[in-house]
Amino acid sequence: MTVRLAIIGAGIMGGDHARLFAAEIPGVTLQTICDADAARARAVADKVGARHVASDPEAAIRDGNVDAVLIAAPDPFHAPLTLACIAAAKPVLCEKPLSQSTRECLAVMEAEERRGKRLVQIGFMRRFDPSYVEIKNLLASGALGKALMFHCFHRNVAPAYGVQDSMAICNSAPHEFDVARWMLGSDYTSISVFRPGGANAPQSAPVFMVLETAGGQLVDIEVNISAAYGYDVRGELVGEKGSAFLRAPVLADVNLGLKSYSVYPEDWRPRFVEAYRRQNLAWLKSLASGVPAGASAWDGYCATAVAEAGVAALRTGKTVAVEHVARPGFYA
Amino acid sequence: MTVRLAIIGAGIMGGDHARLFAAEIPGVTLQTICDADAARARAVADKVGARHVASDPEAAIRDGNVDAVLIAAPDPFHAPLTLACIAAAKPVLCEKPLSQSTRECLAVMEAEERRGKRLVQIGFMRRFDPSYVEIKNLLASGALGKALMFHCFHRNVAPAYGVQDSMAICNSAPHEFDVARWMLGSDYTSISVFRPGGANAPQSAPVFMVLETAGGQLVDIEVNISAAYGYDVRGELVGEKGSAFLRAPVLADVNLGLKSYSVYPEDWRPRFVEAYRRQNLAWLKSLASGVPAGASAWDGYCATAVAEAGVAALRTGKTVAVEHVARPGFYA
Amino acid sequence: MTVRLAIIGAGIMGGDHARLFAAEIPGVTLQTICDADAARARAVADKVGARHVASDPEAAIRDGNVDAVLIAAPDPFHAPLTLACIAAAKPVLCEKPLSQSTRECLAVMEAEERRGKRLVQIGFMRRFDPSYVEIKNLLASGALGKALMFHCFHRNVAPAYGVQDSMAICNSAPHEFDVARWMLGSDYTSISVFRPGGANAPQSAPVFMVLETAGGQLVDIEVNISAAYGYDVRGELVGEKGSAFLRAPVLADVNLGLKSYSVYPEDWRPRFVEAYRRQNLAWLKSLASGVPAGASAWDGYCATAVAEAGVAALRTGKTVAVEHVARPGFYA
Amino acid sequence: MTVRLAIIGAGIMGGDHARLFAAEIPGVTLQTICDADAARARAVADKVGARHVASDPEAAIRDGNVDAVLIAAPDPFHAPLTLACIAAAKPVLCEKPLSQSTRECLAVMEAEERRGKRLVQIGFMRRFDPSYVEIKNLLASGALGKALMFHCFHRNVAPAYGVQDSMAICNSAPHEFDVARWMLGSDYTSISVFRPGGANAPQSAPVFMVLETAGGQLVDIEVNISAAYGYDVRGELVGEKGSAFLRAPVLADVNLGLKSYSVYPEDWRPRFVEAYRRQNLAWLKSLASGVPAGASAWDGYCATAVAEAGVAALRTGKTVAVEHVARPGFYA
């Protein structure tokens, strides 16, 4: 009755998922921790009490004692390993992005459709964040009227690793692309990209994007990977009758030294720990029920399609149309 | 390796605990749902997939297939059933209050000490609430200097059931008594009670208490069981160098109709859902480790002792000394 | 058509008033700046363009070229100089407290009544603070239901001058005594005083007071003259249906160094600058209209009466009844 | 020693200014209230105690008993009447916009320069709003690092009068154009305009603009004249090290009916009453000192230049360069 899980990748994300499943998610057994670095796999496995370690992900996926797979390997392996899961008919929760290439995303979609069963969930965990869910519910209630705009702000203290100028669009922005598209229920049609400093902007400069949707809404996104002051994700949905802001979890207000302050986290984990927990609970529940939850391979494809257009807009300084294949009926 | 749990009481609290254990807590099996009302036990058991139902709590506690017990029966049964758990050498998480009589609390303490093993945890879940924990950590860090005062506010929309004037002190205030004592690390020495309306106050009028601790701190507590506007628990710890306020979880700020607002819950559940989850996780972990977590029978006794003094202060209009037995070494 | 004003006292308060009248209040001419320290009077007069300086306050008050008087001399001179204004039939705005002795307050009331005309306004400027006014209006609207409690917090960074333990009650608390009495529209009947540290509290320890009113409301007041973290005055009015908090002016929220913060002022001036301006405008308007505004000598007496009872409560550790003469019809 | 003022225009803005000068600004005499509608001029004059009424603005400006002029006539009269003031060598505070045509703005600048003396101040009162000033000071302090972006939001409950789609850009946005340019200390080089609904947007739809400055900063502005929920002006300055948000004045937080709320004003007056007061005080002070304060005719021209480019961008859907004449040395 318990799901035997293989976690592929024992880095920061994989380790966090392993701890989360072990300590806070019922109905799952950590069968395998797999990492190319055997010592790293072993360290995580020991900490969480996993049954086995492995270093060959394809074998780990095929293993008959594994019922489901979580992929937290480096980005370039996301799509190939997802394809391996589909080949093995194993349900998979793959960290975002599915791929930085739409072509590869389409390959995953085709494989999944051929397999005839929804097996792939993408780790766009914000769809499970209580604040985003609250605002989506408020919008659905009609209280705000029709949605007009969604203002999004994504700020990191500092770039996580080596900076390249498209990273903000390809790596951080997909969370915003996906959650805004999910919030508004409409696909993007165009994207314009601006940067302070323009063409001479340093690689770490913020990126400011304005997107239009098929439903006529505007989405603007600041991605600021060198924001310095804290990890801060904000959003305001503006409707015809009113608006709503996301609130991040804050535990205390402190009065000290002529300031009243609350604290920003240094990275995403304190902000989204509950979203990950709910995502993973929902994923397990979907395995039992057979009803998919969260973001599909199609959603992963859509986020990548707009990121590709965004990189083109950044390079050319022009508004770029977002091109999609039509949504396959399989993902309706 | 999984703990087989009996839940005694299938009312609101028992049902909530059952759902929580079933859906969000790994390492536990719902063995028995026990309630004097068999249909109620059955309804909860069906919803959460428990193995058995029962209507005799003593038998359910003794059952060899039960490893641990959660007591969520009506208040008068808390102490007797806790004694039954001790008799059966079963670890027990008992909803607060342990008893409204210090005599009965002492009986539990004596039984537990005779048994020679810490078996009892009291459901003062606020000790696991992330906001209270954050402020306790901040205090421990020295940033606020020495604690001087703790201002506490506890407000309900409306009395949960038939009002009697001491209820605010015996039923709602114990949460405040316990969490402030835990926060400050000091026992109460006196309590004064005030009410708007004085001696003629309606039964549902707020109660305002001022307590002194052995460490020389002041704790003031407003318990307002007819606050009408929402369920609202607040606290501010004042130290020599600064102060800190609890923040309650808020998901969104909404702008609508000339107001900017956030929402209050109607009852305690949305406010403390995370505290319950963490409490129950910690309890299970303590069963495995053998290291007690949370509030002990001694803590339950202390909360009851101050409530008894509070009722006397309410009746007499005078400041009343809080009398304790000395803390047994068993609870050091 | 312009009021020729004498300001008695050229210290911090007198200098602030002089600047305020000169720069931001129409309809007034600064006729005289009077201070025992002639150089200090001269410095202020030069800065604000006053016509004369003086060192004899009684003469300055009698001066035929003076139409009205603002008293900002040290506290012990408030009542004697107010009496001099009454003797000269000059309207006077006297800084609080009118006196620390009820006997002296009564002497002022008697003199004013004998003169047959309301001449005295006490500088309880909080009655003109937009936030207090907003909450009083909200209460009057009925939206909050009947008032039950008023929670008040008054915090200074550090004692302004030499500390004595009754100072918090006699010097800072009168603002709270007056504004809560004005807010609730009811006189005090009793006061209880608590301190962290109890009888051994250092002179600078906070004082926590609980007062009952004739209308059956509770007022609790923390006066914390060594609060360290900032100048912070807060208040929450609790009614049967809801509650309202004062908000202090805040200009910006700053995100820096893993904190989101706003700034506390170091003293009362930034917090209450608007209250002083509105008070002084209203006072001038009342001179023209003949309709008294703000706090009267009676209000000054009432604040002193409760402060006297508070000091007795502090000394004895007992609840002390607040004794009043009956309100004279002259002050109805 | 008092400035004799003529107010041209006795509508909402003119009436507000008249009341402000009469009741809260020292050093000014209301000499003339002038309006084409004589009854309207009379009503305002009676309310504020002005000496004369007039219906011919040019004559009122020339009147030898008038020292200075405030223009609050309808927008098309702003530039012609400002020219009349320059012709009469009278200092003038002209409500924004100076003109909706850059040609007309340039004519004012040329006339003023020919006159050889700075006579014109434009009523961009936000430059005196304490919150904007606070953030500008914070930026100047270096605490935030170099400015990168300024996010601006301007929302009205409903259009003030007949809607045309360019109104948001020509009438409301100039406040944002000016205050962001003043905040950043840099001129605009380009503007892009987006609307929810795109080309088919209703006339009342929001406008979302992205501007680049010569200093390489981005300014994005939402102007939403049908925001429904309240009058709400927000701004966040983002620097390299941190960011700062404007806070609007809020008097109280109210807890009622399962909500914690603060109130939005219905229009701009409660939000900016203090900015108007400080602007008008500063203007009077500048008349005495001869040192210009606030926005100049050049600043008025710059706001109009970017509005013209914005309308072109709205019409064409393309990014439009903002063209300026070079800043004359006269306005250095």
PDB file of N, CA and C in Angstrom, chain B residues 242-273:
ATOM      1  N   GLY B 242      14.035  45.284  23.215  1.00  0.00           N
ATOM      2  CA  GLY B 242      13.119  45.341  22.092  1.00  0.00           C
ATOM      3  C   GLY B 242      11.939  44.432  22.351  1.00  0.00           C
ATOM      4  N   SER B 243      11.085  44.295  21.357  1.00  0.00           N
ATOM      5  CA  SER B 243       9.909  43.447  21.537  1.00  0.00           C
ATOM      6  C   SER B 243       9.634  42.678  20.258  1.00  0.00           C
ATOM      7  N   ALA B 244       8.783  41.664  20.372  1.00  0.00           N
ATOM      8  CA  ALA B 244       8.421  40.873  19.192  1.00  0.00           C
ATOM      9  C   ALA B 244       6.950  40.491  19.268  1.00  0.00           C
ATOM     10  N   PHE B 245       6.291  40.604  18.132  1.00  0.00           N
ATOM     11  CA  PHE B 245       4.883  40.239  17.978  1.00  0.00           C
ATOM     12  C   PHE B 245       4.756  38.921  17.224  1.00  0.00           C
ATOM     13  N   LEU B 246       3.853  38.118  17.668  1.00  0.00           N
ATOM     14  CA  LEU B 246       3.415  36.967  16.867  1.00  0.00           C
ATOM     15  C   LEU B 246       2.768  37.443  15.586  1.00  0.00           C
ATOM     16  N   ARG B 247       3.013  36.766  14.497  1.00  0.00           N
ATOM     17  CA  ARG B 247       2.214  36.995  13.294  1.00  0.00           C
ATOM     18  C   ARG B 247       1.418  35.732  13.002  1.00  0.00           C
ATOM     19  N   ALA B 248       0.173  35.902  12.675  1.00  0.00           N
ATOM     20  CA  ALA B 248      -0.659  34.780  12.275  1.00  0.00           C
ATOM     21  C   ALA B 248      -0.517  34.561  10.773  1.00  0.00           C
ATOM     22  N   PRO B 249      -0.736  33.349  10.294  1.00  0.00           N
ATOM     23  CA  PRO B 249      -0.628  33.122   8.847  1.00  0.00           C
ATOM     24  C   PRO B 249      -1.694  33.925   8.092  1.00  0.00           C
ATOM     25  N   VAL B 250      -1.259  34.638   7.092  1.00  0.00           N
ATOM     26  CA  VAL B 250      -2.173  35.375   6.228  1.00  0.00           C
ATOM     27  C   VAL B 250      -1.775  35.056   4.794  1.00  0.00           C
ATOM     28  N   LEU B 251      -2.742  34.702   3.968  1.00  0.00           N
ATOM     29  CA  LEU B 251      -2.423  34.249   2.614  1.00  0.00           C
ATOM     30  C   LEU B 251      -2.432  35.353   1.588  1.00  0.00           C
ATOM     31  N   ALA B 252      -3.294  36.347   1.810  1.00  0.00           N
ATOM     32  CA  ALA B 252      -3.440  37.384   0.789  1.00  0.00           C
ATOM     33  C   ALA B 252      -3.953  38.661   1.412  1.00  0.00           C
ATOM     34  N   ASP B 253      -3.586  39.772   0.790  1.00  0.00           N
ATOM     35  CA  ASP B 253      -4.201  41.071   1.091  1.00  0.00           C
ATOM     36  C   ASP B 253      -5.111  41.404  -0.078  1.00  0.00           C
ATOM     37  N   VAL B 254      -6.328  41.736   0.234  1.00  0.00           N
ATOM     38  CA  VAL B 254      -7.312  41.978  -0.819  1.00  0.00           C
ATOM     39  C   VAL B 254      -7.719  43.446  -0.804  1.00  0.00           C
ATOM     40  N   ASN B 255      -7.803  44.032  -1.985  1.00  0.00           N
ATOM     41  CA  ASN B 255      -8.268  45.410  -2.157  1.00  0.00           C
ATOM     42  C   ASN B 255      -9.634  45.379  -2.822  1.00  0.00           C
ATOM     43  N   LEU B 256     -10.626  45.820  -2.090  1.00  0.00           N
ATOM     44  CA  LEU B 256     -11.990  45.709  -2.609  1.00  0.00           C
ATOM     45  C   LEU B 256     -12.873  46.674  -1.828  1.00  0.00           C
ATOM     46  N   GLY B 257     -13.714  47.414  -2.555  1.00  0.00           N
ATOM     47  CA  GLY B 257     -14.729  48.226  -1.884  1.00  0.00           C
ATOM     48  C   GLY B 257     -14.178  49.225  -0.881  1.00  0.00           C
ATOM     49  N   LEU B 258     -13.149  49.959  -1.256  1.00  0.00           N
ATOM     50  CA  LEU B 258     -12.527  50.987  -0.401  1.00  0.00           C
ATOM     51  C   LEU B 258     -11.848  50.421   0.838  1.00  0.00           C
ATOM     52  N   LYS B 259     -11.567  49.125   0.786  1.00  0.00           N
ATOM     53  CA  LYS B 259     -10.836  48.522   1.900  1.00  0.00           C
ATOM     54  C   LYS B 259      -9.646  47.715   1.381  1.00  0.00           C
ATOM     55  N   SER B 260      -8.608  47.693   2.183  1.00  0.00           N
ATOM     56  CA  SER B 260      -7.520  46.731   2.015  1.00  0.00           C
ATOM     57  C   SER B 260      -7.621  45.784   3.193  1.00  0.00           C
ATOM     58  N   TYR B 261      -7.851  44.513   2.911  1.00  0.00           N
ATOM     59  CA  TYR B 261      -8.117  43.631   4.049  1.00  0.00           C
ATOM     60  C   TYR B 261      -7.442  42.281   3.939  1.00  0.00           C
ATOM     61  N   SER B 262      -7.260  41.674   5.105  1.00  0.00           N
ATOM     62  CA  SER B 262      -6.935  40.262   5.167  1.00  0.00           C
ATOM     63  C   SER B 262      -8.024  39.612   6.011  1.00  0.00           C
ATOM     64  N   VAL B 263      -8.077  38.292   5.972  1.00  0.00           N
ATOM     65  CA  VAL B 263      -9.221  37.573   6.520  1.00  0.00           C
ATOM     66  C   VAL B 263      -8.853  36.921   7.849  1.00  0.00           C
ATOM     67  N   TYR B 264      -9.749  36.996   8.813  1.00  0.00           N
ATOM     68  CA  TYR B 264      -9.621  36.213  10.042  1.00  0.00           C
ATOM     69  C   TYR B 264     -10.342  34.880   9.883  1.00  0.00           C
ATOM     70  N   PRO B 265      -9.791  33.826  10.453  1.00  0.00           N
ATOM     71  CA  PRO B 265     -10.546  32.570  10.443  1.00  0.00           C
ATOM     72  C   PRO B 265     -11.683  32.638  11.461  1.00  0.00           C
ATOM     73  N   GLU B 266     -12.634  31.748  11.294  1.00  0.00           N
ATOM     74  CA  GLU B 266     -13.770  31.694  12.220  1.00  0.00           C
ATOM     75  C   GLU B 266     -13.433  30.908  13.472  1.00  0.00           C
ATOM     76  N   ASP B 267     -12.469  30.012  13.369  1.00  0.00           N
ATOM     77  CA  ASP B 267     -12.079  29.290  14.582  1.00  0.00           C
ATOM     78  C   ASP B 267     -10.583  28.999  14.551  1.00  0.00           C
ATOM     79  N   TRP B 268     -10.136  28.214  15.504  1.00  0.00           N
ATOM     80  CA  TRP B 268      -8.703  28.039  15.737  1.00  0.00           C
ATOM     81  C   TRP B 268      -7.996  27.188  14.693  1.00  0.00           C
ATOM     82  N   ARG B 269      -8.752  26.440  13.908  1.00  0.00           N
ATOM     83  CA  ARG B 269      -8.090  25.448  13.073  1.00  0.00           C
ATOM     84  C   ARG B 269      -7.150  26.025  12.026  1.00  0.00           C
ATOM     85  N   PRO B 270      -7.611  26.998  11.208  1.00  0.00           N
ATOM     86  CA  PRO B 270      -6.640  27.528  10.236  1.00  0.00           C
ATOM     87  C   PRO B 270      -5.437  28.185  10.912  1.00  0.00           C
ATOM     88  N   ARG B 271      -5.670  28.780  12.075  1.00  0.00           N
ATOM     89  CA  ARG B 271      -4.555  29.461  12.762  1.00  0.00           C
ATOM     90  C   ARG B 271      -3.509  28.469  13.252  1.00  0.00           C
ATOM     91  N   PHE B 272      -3.964  27.302  13.747  1.00  0.00           N
ATOM     92  CA  PHE B 272      -3.013  26.414  14.427  1.00  0.00           C
ATOM     93  C   PHE B 272      -2.845  25.058  13.753  1.00  0.00           C
ATOM     94  N   VAL B 273      -3.287  24.941  12.514  1.00  0.00           N
ATOM     95  CA  VAL B 273      -3.162  23.662  11.823  1.00  0.00           C
ATOM     96  C   VAL B 273      -1.710  23.189  11.776  1.00  0.00           C
TER      97      VAL B 273
END
